[in-house]
mmCIF file of C-alpha atoms in Angstrom:
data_model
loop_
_atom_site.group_PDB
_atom_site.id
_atom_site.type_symbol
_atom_site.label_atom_id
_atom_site.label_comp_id
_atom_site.label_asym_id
_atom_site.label_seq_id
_atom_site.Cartn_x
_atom_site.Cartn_y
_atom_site.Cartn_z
ATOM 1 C CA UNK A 334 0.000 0.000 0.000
ATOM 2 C CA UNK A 335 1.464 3.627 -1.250
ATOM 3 C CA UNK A 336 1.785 5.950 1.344
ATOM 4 C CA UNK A 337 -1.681 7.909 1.795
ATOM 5 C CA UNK A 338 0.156 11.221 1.821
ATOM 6 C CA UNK A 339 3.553 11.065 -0.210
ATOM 7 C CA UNK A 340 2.176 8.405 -3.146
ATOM 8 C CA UNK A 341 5.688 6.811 -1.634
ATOM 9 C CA UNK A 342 5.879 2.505 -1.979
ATOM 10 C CA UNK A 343 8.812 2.673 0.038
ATOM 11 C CA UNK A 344 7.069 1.543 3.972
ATOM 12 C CA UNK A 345 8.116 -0.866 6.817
ATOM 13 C CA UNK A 346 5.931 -2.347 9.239
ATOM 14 C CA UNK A 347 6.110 -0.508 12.730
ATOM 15 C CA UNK A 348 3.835 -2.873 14.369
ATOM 16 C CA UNK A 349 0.710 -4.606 14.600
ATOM 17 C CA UNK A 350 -2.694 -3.373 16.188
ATOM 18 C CA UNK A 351 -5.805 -4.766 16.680
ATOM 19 C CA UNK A 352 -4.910 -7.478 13.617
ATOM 20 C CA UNK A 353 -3.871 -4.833 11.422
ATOM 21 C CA UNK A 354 -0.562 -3.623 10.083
ATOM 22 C CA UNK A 355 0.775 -0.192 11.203
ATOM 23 C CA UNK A 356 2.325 1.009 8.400
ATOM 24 C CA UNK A 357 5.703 4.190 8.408
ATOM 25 C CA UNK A 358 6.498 5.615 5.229
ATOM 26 C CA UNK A 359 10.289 5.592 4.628
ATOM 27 C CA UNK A 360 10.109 9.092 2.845
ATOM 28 C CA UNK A 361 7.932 11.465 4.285
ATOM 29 C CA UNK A 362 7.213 9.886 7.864
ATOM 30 C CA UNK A 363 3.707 9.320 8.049
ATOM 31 C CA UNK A 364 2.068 6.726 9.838
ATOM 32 C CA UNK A 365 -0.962 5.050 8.281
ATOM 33 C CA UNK A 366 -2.986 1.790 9.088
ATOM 34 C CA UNK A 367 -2.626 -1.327 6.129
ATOM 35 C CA UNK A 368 -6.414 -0.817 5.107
ATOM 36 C CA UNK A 369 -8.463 0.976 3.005
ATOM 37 C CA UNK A 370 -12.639 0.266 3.890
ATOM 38 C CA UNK A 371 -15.859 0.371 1.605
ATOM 39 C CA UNK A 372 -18.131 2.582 2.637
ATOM 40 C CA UNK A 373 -20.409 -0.474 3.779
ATOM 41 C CA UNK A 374 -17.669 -1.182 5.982
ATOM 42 C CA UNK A 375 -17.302 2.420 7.449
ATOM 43 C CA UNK A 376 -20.614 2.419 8.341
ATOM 44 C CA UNK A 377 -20.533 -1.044 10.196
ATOM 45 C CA UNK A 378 -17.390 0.522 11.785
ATOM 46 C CA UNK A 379 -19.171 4.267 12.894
ATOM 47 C CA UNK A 380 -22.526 2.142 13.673
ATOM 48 C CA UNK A 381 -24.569 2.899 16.837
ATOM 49 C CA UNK A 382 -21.779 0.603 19.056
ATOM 50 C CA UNK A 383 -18.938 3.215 18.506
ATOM 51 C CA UNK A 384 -20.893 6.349 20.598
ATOM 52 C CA UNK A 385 -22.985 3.809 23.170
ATOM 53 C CA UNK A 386 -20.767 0.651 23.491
ATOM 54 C CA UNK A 387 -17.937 1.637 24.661
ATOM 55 C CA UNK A 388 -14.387 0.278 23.869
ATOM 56 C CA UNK A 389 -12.100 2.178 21.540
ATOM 57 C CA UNK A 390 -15.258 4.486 20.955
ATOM 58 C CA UNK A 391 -18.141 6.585 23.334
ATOM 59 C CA UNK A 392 -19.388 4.517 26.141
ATOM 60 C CA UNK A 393 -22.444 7.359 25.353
ATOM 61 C CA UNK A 394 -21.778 10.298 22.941
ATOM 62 C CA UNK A 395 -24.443 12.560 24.251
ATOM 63 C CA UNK A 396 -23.116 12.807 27.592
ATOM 64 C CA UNK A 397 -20.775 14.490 25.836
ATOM 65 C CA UNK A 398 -23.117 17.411 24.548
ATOM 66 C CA UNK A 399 -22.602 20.346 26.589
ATOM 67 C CA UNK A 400 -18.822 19.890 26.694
ATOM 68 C CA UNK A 401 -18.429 19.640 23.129
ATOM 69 C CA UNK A 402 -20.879 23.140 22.065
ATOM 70 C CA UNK A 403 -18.725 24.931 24.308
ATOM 71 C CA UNK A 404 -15.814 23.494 22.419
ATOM 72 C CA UNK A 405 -17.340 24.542 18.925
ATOM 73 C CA UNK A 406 -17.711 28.109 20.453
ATOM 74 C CA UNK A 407 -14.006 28.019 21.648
ATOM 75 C CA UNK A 408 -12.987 26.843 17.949
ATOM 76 C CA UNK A 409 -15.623 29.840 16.770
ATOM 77 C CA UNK A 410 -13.850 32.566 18.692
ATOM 78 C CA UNK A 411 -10.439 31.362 17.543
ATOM 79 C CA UNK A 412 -11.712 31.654 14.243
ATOM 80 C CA UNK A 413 -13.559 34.382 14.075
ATOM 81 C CA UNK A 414 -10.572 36.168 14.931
ATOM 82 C CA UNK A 415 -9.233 35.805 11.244
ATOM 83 C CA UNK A 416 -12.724 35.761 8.999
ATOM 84 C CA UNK A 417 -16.386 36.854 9.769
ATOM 85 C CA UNK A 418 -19.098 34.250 10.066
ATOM 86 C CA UNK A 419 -20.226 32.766 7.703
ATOM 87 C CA UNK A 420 -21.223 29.490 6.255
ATOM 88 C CA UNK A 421 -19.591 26.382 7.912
ATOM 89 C CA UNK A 422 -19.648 22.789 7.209
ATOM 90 C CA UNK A 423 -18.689 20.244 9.808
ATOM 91 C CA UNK A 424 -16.809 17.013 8.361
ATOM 92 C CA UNK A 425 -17.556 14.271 10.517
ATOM 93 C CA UNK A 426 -20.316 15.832 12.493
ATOM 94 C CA UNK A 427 -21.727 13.247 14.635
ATOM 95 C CA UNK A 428 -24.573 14.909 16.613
ATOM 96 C CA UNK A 429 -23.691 18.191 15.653
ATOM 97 C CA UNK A 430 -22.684 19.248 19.094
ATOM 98 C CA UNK A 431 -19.374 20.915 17.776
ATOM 99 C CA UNK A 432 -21.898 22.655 14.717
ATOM 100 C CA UNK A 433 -24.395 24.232 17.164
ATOM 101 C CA UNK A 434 -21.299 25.914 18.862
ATOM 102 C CA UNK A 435 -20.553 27.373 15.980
ATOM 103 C CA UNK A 436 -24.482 28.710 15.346
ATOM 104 C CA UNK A 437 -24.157 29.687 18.568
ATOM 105 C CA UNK A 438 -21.383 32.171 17.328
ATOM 106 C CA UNK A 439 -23.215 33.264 14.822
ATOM 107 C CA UNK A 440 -22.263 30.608 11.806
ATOM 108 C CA UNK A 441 -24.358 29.263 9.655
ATOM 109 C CA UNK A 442 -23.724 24.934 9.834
ATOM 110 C CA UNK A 443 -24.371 22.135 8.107
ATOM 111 C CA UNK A 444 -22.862 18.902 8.855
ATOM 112 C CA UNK A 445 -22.364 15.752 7.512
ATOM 113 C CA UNK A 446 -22.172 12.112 9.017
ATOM 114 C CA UNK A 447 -22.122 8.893 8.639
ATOM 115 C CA UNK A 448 -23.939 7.169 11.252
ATOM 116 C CA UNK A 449 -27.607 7.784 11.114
ATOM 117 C CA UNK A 450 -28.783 8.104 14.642
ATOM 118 C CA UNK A 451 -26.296 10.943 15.030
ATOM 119 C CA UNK A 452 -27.857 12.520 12.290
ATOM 120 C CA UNK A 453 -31.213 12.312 13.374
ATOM 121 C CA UNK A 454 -30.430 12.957 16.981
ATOM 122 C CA UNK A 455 -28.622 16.441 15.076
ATOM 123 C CA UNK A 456 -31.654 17.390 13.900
ATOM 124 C CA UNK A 457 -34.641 16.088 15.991
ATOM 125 C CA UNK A 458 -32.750 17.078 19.427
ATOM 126 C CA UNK A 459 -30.398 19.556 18.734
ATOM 127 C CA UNK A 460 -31.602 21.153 16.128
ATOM 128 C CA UNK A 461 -28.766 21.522 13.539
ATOM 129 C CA UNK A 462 -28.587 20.779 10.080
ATOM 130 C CA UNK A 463 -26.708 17.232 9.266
ATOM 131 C CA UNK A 464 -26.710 15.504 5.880
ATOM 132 C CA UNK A 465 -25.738 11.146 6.239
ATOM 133 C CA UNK A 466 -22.186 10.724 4.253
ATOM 134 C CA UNK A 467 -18.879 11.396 4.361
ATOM 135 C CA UNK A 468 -16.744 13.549 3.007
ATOM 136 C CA UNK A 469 -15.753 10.504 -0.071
ATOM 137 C CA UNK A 470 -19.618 9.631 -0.701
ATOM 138 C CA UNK A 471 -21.665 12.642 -0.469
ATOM 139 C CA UNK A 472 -21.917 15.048 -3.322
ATOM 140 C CA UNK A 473 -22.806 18.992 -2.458
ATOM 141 C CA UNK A 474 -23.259 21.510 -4.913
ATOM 142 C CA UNK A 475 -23.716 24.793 -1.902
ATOM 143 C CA UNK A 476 -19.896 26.271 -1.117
ATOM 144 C CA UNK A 477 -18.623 27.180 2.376
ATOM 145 C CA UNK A 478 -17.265 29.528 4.178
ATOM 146 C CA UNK A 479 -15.121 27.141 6.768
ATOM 147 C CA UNK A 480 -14.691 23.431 6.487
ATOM 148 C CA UNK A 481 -14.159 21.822 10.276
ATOM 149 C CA UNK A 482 -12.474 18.637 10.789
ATOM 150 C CA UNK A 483 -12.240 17.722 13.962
ATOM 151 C CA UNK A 484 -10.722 14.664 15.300
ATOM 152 C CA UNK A 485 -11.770 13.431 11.707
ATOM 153 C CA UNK A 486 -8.646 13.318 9.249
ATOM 154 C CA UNK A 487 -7.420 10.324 11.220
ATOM 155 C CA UNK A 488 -10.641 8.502 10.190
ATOM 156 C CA UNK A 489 -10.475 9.527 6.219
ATOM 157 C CA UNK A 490 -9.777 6.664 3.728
ATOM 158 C CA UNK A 491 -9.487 8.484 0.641
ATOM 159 C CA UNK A 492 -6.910 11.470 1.724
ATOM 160 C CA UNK A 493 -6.004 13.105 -1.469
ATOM 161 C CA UNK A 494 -9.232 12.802 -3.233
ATOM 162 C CA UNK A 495 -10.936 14.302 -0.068
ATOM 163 C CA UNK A 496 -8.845 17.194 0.646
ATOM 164 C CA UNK A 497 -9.668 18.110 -2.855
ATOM 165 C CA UNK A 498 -13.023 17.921 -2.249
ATOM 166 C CA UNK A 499 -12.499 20.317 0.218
ATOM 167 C CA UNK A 500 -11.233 22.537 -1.795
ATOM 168 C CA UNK A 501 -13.733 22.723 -4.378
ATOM 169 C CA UNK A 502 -16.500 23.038 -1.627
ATOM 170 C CA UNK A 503 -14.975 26.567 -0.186
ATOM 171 C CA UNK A 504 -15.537 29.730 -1.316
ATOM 172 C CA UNK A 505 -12.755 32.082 -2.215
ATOM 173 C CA UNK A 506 -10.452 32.552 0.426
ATOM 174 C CA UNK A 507 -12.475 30.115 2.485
ATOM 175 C CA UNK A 508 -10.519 28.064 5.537
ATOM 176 C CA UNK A 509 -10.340 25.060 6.561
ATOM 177 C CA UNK A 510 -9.458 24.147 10.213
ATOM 178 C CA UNK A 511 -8.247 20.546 11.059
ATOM 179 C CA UNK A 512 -7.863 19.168 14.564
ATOM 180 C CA UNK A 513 -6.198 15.621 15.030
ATOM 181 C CA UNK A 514 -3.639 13.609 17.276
ATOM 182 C CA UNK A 515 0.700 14.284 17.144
ATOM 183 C CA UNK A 516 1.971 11.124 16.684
ATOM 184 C CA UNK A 517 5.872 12.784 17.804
ATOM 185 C CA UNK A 518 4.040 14.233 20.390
ATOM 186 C CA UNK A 519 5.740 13.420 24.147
ATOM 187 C CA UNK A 520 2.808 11.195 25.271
ATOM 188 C CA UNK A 521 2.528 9.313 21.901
ATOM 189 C CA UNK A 522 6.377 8.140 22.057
ATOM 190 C CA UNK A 523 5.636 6.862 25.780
ATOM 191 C CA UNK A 524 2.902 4.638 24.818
ATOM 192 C CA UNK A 525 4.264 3.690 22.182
ATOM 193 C CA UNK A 526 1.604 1.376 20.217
ATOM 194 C CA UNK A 527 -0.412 1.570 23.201
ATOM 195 C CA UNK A 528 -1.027 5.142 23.016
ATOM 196 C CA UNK A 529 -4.873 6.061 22.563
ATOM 197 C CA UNK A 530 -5.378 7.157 19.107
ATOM 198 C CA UNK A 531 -3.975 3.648 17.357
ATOM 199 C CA UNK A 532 -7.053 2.336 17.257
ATOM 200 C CA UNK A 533 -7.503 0.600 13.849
ATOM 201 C CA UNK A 534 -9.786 -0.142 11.986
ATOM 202 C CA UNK A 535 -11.463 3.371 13.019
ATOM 203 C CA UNK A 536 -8.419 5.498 12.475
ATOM 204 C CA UNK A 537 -6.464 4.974 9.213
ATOM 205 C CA UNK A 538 -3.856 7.824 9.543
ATOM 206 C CA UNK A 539 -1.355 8.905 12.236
ATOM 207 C CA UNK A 540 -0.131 12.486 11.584
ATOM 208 C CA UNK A 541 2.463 14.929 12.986
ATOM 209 C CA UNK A 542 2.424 18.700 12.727
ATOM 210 C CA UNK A 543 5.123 18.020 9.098
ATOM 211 C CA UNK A 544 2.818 15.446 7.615
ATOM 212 C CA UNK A 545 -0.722 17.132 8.024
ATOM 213 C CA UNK A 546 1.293 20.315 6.353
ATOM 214 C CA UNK A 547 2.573 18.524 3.487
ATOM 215 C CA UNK A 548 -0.626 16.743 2.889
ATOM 216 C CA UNK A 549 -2.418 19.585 3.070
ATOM 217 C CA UNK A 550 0.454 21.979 1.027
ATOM 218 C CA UNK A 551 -0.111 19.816 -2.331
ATOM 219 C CA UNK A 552 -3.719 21.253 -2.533
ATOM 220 C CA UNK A 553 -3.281 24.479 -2.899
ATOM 221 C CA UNK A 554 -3.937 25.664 0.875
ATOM 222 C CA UNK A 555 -1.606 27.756 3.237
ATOM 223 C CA UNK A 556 -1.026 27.730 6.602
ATOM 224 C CA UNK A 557 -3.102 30.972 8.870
ATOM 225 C CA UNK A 558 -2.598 29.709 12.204
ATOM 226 C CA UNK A 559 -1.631 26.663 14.897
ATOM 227 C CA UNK A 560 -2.325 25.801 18.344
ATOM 228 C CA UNK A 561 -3.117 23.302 21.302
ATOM 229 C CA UNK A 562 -6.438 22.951 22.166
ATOM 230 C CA UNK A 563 -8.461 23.312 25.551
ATOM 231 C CA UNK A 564 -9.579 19.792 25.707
ATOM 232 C CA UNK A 565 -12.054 17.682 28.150
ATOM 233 C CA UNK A 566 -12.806 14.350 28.410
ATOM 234 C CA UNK A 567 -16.142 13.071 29.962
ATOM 235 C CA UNK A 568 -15.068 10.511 33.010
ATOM 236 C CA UNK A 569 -17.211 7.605 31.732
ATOM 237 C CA UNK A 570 -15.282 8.335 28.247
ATOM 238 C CA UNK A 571 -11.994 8.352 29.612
ATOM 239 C CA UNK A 572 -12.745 4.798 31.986
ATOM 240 C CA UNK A 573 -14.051 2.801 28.919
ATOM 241 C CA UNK A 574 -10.809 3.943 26.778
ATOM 242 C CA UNK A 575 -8.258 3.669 29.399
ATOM 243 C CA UNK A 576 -10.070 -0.372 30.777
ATOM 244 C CA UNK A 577 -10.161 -0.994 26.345
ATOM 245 C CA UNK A 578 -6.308 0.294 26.456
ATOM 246 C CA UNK A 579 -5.219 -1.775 29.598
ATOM 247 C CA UNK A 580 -7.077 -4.811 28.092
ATOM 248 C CA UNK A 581 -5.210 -4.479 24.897
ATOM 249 C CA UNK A 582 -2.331 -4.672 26.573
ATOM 250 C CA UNK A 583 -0.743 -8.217 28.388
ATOM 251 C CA UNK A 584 1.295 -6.646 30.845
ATOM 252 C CA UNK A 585 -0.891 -3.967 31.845
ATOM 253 C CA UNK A 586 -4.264 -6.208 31.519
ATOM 254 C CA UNK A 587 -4.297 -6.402 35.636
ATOM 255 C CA UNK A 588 -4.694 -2.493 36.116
ATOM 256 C CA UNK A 589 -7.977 -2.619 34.358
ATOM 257 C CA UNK A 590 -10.065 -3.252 36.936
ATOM 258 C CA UNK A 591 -8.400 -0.221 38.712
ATOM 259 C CA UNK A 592 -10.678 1.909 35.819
ATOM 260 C CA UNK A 593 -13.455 1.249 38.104
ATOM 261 C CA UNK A 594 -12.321 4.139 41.001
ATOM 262 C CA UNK A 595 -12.982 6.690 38.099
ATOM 263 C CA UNK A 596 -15.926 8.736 38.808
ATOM 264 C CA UNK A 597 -18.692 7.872 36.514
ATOM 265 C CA UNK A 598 -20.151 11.641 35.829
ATOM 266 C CA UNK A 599 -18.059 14.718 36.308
ATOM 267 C CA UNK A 600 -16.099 16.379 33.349
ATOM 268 C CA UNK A 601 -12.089 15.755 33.020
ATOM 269 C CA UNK A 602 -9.286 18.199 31.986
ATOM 270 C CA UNK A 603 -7.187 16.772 28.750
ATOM 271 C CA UNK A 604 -3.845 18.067 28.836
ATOM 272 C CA UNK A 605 -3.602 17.981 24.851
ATOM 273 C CA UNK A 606 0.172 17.643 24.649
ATOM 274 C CA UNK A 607 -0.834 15.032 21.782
ATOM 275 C CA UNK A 608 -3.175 17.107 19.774
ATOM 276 C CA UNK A 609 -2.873 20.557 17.550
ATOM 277 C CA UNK A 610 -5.022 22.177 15.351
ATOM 278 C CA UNK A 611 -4.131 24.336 11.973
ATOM 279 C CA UNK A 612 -6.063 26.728 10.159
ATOM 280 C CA UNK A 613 -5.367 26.719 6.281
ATOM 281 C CA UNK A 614 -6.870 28.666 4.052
ATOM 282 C CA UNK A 615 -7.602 28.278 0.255
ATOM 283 C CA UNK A 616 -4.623 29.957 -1.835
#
């Protein structure tokens, strides 16, 4: 498999996860998992289990609502401190919680997603405007202001062609802000392959702050800004991924049971040493 950023057939095998193949690109770095899905198959893998069950995803996504507006209205503020609102479209929307943040800042938002309660939870519940797709499938013919993609690149199985897409979907001088994981980051070269975010076959790509730029550079975008994020993490979240972490692990499998001494409903600070965002805009 070619390298999903560099085209590069030059890779080694950095280790296995989960059954699949963790693949590093011998020229430009980039970390990326051994499989591409069908859309049948992202679906199966983004169905109802990945925000209620648990595991490597939300033991209940919703719980997650308040703390995830306020985020969308943190990202708005950053934001609207290079461009006016406008139009937004949220990549990977799941219940819009991130998109009604925005509104709440005075965007306009429409999301898209590819798990069907989400959407209709969006809409019936909170009352934001969410399309079922994802950013490969759907076809729109309306042109944004902003793109968001938060905590979604990683997920993306069709990089170049997407990114792309992304272009042709802003308006002139329209912006694009992407959040996502550091693999060099401090924490991620402790864990090692048991850090958090290598959690095929959900997430595909592993970027640093280099790689997501030089993806990015080849279509036509520039960098407008960087930053770490304020970041929280709902408790009964953070127990189900640490106890599915510990389990994945042999010699840490015994600590699991330790999850249970987490509170099971109070909000937790993220010290988001492993995760940046960029703002590009459209050159």
């Amino acid at each position: 498999m070619n390298c999903p950023v560099c085209n590069n057939s030059k890779n080694e095998i950095r280790f296995l996860k989960n059954g699949y193949r963790i693949l590093h690109c011998l020229e430009c770095d980039h970390l990326f998992t051994d499989f591409v899905p069908t859309p049948n198959e992202v679906e199966q893998i983004y169905s109802d289990d990945y925000f209620f069950k648990g595991g490597a995803g939300y033991d209940d996504y919703t719980l997650e609502k308040d703390m995830l507006i306020k985020r969308g209205e943190y990202y708005a503020g950053k934001i609207n401190k290079f461009m006016r609102a406008g139009e937004v479209l949220d990549i990977g929307a799941a219940a819009g919680f991130l998109l009604k943040g925005f509104e709440n800042k005075g965007w306009k938002g429409t999301g898209i997603e590819p798990n069907n309660s989400m959407v209709e939870y969006g809409k019936n519940v909170v009352g934001v405007n969410i399309r079922k797709g994802t950013v490969e499938t759907i076809e729109l013919e309306h042109k944004f202001d902003l793109i968001i993609l938060v905590q979604v690149v990683a997920h993306i199985y069709d990089l170049q062609n997407s990114i792309d897409k992304i272009y042709n979907l802003l308006k002139p001088n329209g912006k694009v802000l992407i959040e996502t994981w550091d693999k060099d980051s401090i924490t991620a070269r402790i864990f090692g392959k048991n850090w958090h975010e290598y959690s095929p076959p959900s997430t595909l790509n592993y970027f640093s702050k280099k790689t997501l730029n030089q993806l990015i550079s080849q279509h036509n975008f520039s960098e407008v800004a960087h930053g770490t994020p304020k970041k929280s993490i709902h408790s009964k979240h953070a127990k189900s991924l640490i106890k599915h972490k510990l389990l994945e692990s042999k010699g840490l499998k015994w600590m699991a049971g330790m999850t249970a001494l987490i509170p099971g409903n109070m909000i937790i600070p993220y010290p988001s040493e492993d995760l940046f965002w960029t703002l590009y805009k459209k050159n």
